Amino acid sequence: MEYTVQKLGKLAGVSTRTLRYYDEIGILKPARINSSGYRIYGQKEVDLLQQILFYRELGVSLDQIKKIVTSPSFDLTHALKEHRDKLLAKREQLDKLIANVDKTLATREGRMTMTDQEKFEGFKQKLIDENEKMYGEEIRSKYGNEVVDQSNQKLKNMTKEQYAEVEKLSEDILSTLKKAFATGDPAGELAQKAADLHRRWLLFYWDGYTKEAHASVAQMYVDDERFTAYYDKVGTGAAEFLRDAIHIYTGIKK
Amino acid sequence: MEYTVQKLGKLAGVSTRTLRYYDEIGILKPARINSSGYRIYGQKEVDLLQQILFYRELGVSLDQIKKIVTSPSFDLTHALKEHRDKLLAKREQLDKLIANVDKTLATREGRMTMTDQEKFEGFKQKLIDENEKMYGEEIRSKYGNEVVDQSNQKLKNMTKEQYAEVEKLSEDILSTLKKAFATGDPAGELAQKAADLHRRWLLFYWDGYTKEAHASVAQMYVDDERFTAYYDKVGTGAAEFLRDAIHIYTGIKK
DNA sequence: TTACACCTTTACGTAACGTCAATGTAAATA
DNA sequence: TATTTACATTGACGTTACGTAAAGGTGTAA
């Protein structure tokens, strides 16, 4: 049986380029070249190619393979042992890399959750505390703990993408609030949009959204100086403005 | 503190070529270029290089590193996780390679010992049988079993190098025997050299070399047609010639 | 004859530098 | 000050095992 490059390539599962390359580096020469300059391979070459591909499978370099297949006295066992040593060293190196990447990831994730917590923990606690203060023991025993638990769960399960969305919402709230604040009308379209964004933002933390809780948080923004300061970045009195807008949005007035 | 390429290179443990390459691919540009065209690096670049080398340590490609260090919003955690996946896949691949090389080695070594045994087992058995026949029960119970055991051990423990030496000795015996046979003098220098080579050859199989056993083996070469045929390749009557030479060499005549 | 599949050689691209080569500059020494 | 020595520059080729055109010749079927 005789083969052209493509036929042999298909037979062995290699590209024609590979066969030409093997010819070029002298590792597998065709049995003959026909009158048109085509490479013609015979059975012997098929067998040799199989040999070559076998060693290639083992990760042996073509240079080494060449030595193996061209020199009959080549000490294959020794070569393979050396090759195995190299592979083992490589794996050790890989293991180190993997361990390092893992460690780095762990550190980063540790930092990430810390950052998350730094960002939210205080706020969350504040929310809970204020909530409690506002609604008192009665309401807390009713659904306060539940809300707290869910909030904690949500925070812990939040993905980076979700976090990014939350941040975007935060920014949107501020920018919308700024425009709304400029109109001076808490019942206006912009102010109501800000209130709606704020509701969506809250949904990232609360499962059991209620108008009452929303209104209560809005009041808190006015009562707690830290939140007041945060929203007053938009303009002096913005916290009150947002509270008014939310109270209108929720239909609840305290 | 300002650094030229070499100073920074020494500081960070990389070559100047590496620094130029990093400049070339835009991963680490010097802080400025002085009037002579020298690259001048500052503290910021030192820090960045450390970053770069850290990721390089992790096996991250420079292309990826570039993305990491040039885009602050790059999702490093995600990138590292993907990178780790790649490393894990690589290790799996490596493990397969290693297992295959091991298997190949085992097969080869199995074949090797089989080949050894094919080559020696029959001969060894013959030796033992003949020895037994010649010396009878008495001598066999005296040291025959011991010799057999040691011979077996030696054969099994023979390294490839030792085997190669044995083969070389075999060839030397034949070529020397040929030349000696041409002289027709079993007491001559060449014949005695052949006898000595034969002794050394026997030592590879026997620990407890004795002149008697050696002389006995020599006689066996004449008695057993297979060995006679082997040595008569050198010339008709070569087995007898070798026997005579060995008998002279050992000083034992049967 | 035309189309189409298949062949050829030539040559650039890959990743991350190593290694000259040719040449200019800064610092140290005679 | 002149020279040596050390260090800088850019340019370019080499490395591995092919992938991927490009430009053009060949074989065969419709």
CSV table of C-alpha atoms (C1' of nucleotides) in Angstrom, one decimal, chain C:
chain,number,residue,atom,x,y,z
C,1,DT,C1',-12.3,22.6,-20.9
C,2,DT,C1',-13.3,23.6,-16.7
C,3,DA,C1',-13.7,22.7,-12.1
C,4,DC,C1',-12.0,20.9,-8.0
C,5,DA,C1',-9.2,18.3,-5.1
C,6,DC,C1',-4.7,17.5,-4.1
C,7,DC,C1',0.2,18.3,-4.3
C,8,DT,C1',4.5,21.3,-4.0
C,9,DT,C1',7.8,25.0,-1.8
C,10,DT,C1',8.4,29.3,0.6
C,11,DA,C1',7.8,31.8,4.4
C,12,DC,C1',5.8,34.2,8.3
C,13,DG,C1',3.9,33.6,13.2
C,14,DT,C1',4.0,31.5,17.8
C,15,DA,C1',6.4,32.5,23.6
C,16,DA,C1',9.8,34.4,26.1
C,17,DC,C1',13.6,35.3,25.9
C,18,DG,C1',19.2,33.8,24.8
C,19,DT,C1',22.8,35.2,22.3
C,20,DC,C1',25.7,37.5,19.2
C,21,DA,C1',26.8,41.8,16.5
C,22,DA,C1',27.8,46.4,15.8
C,23,DT,C1',28.0,50.6,18.0
C,24,DG,C1',27.6,54.4,21.3
C,25,DT,C1',28.4,56.2,26.4
C,26,DA,C1',30.0,56.5,31.4
C,27,DA,C1',33.2,55.7,34.6
C,28,DA,C1',37.7,54.2,36.1
C,29,DT,C1',42.5,54.0,35.5
C,30,DA,C1',47.3,54.9,33.7
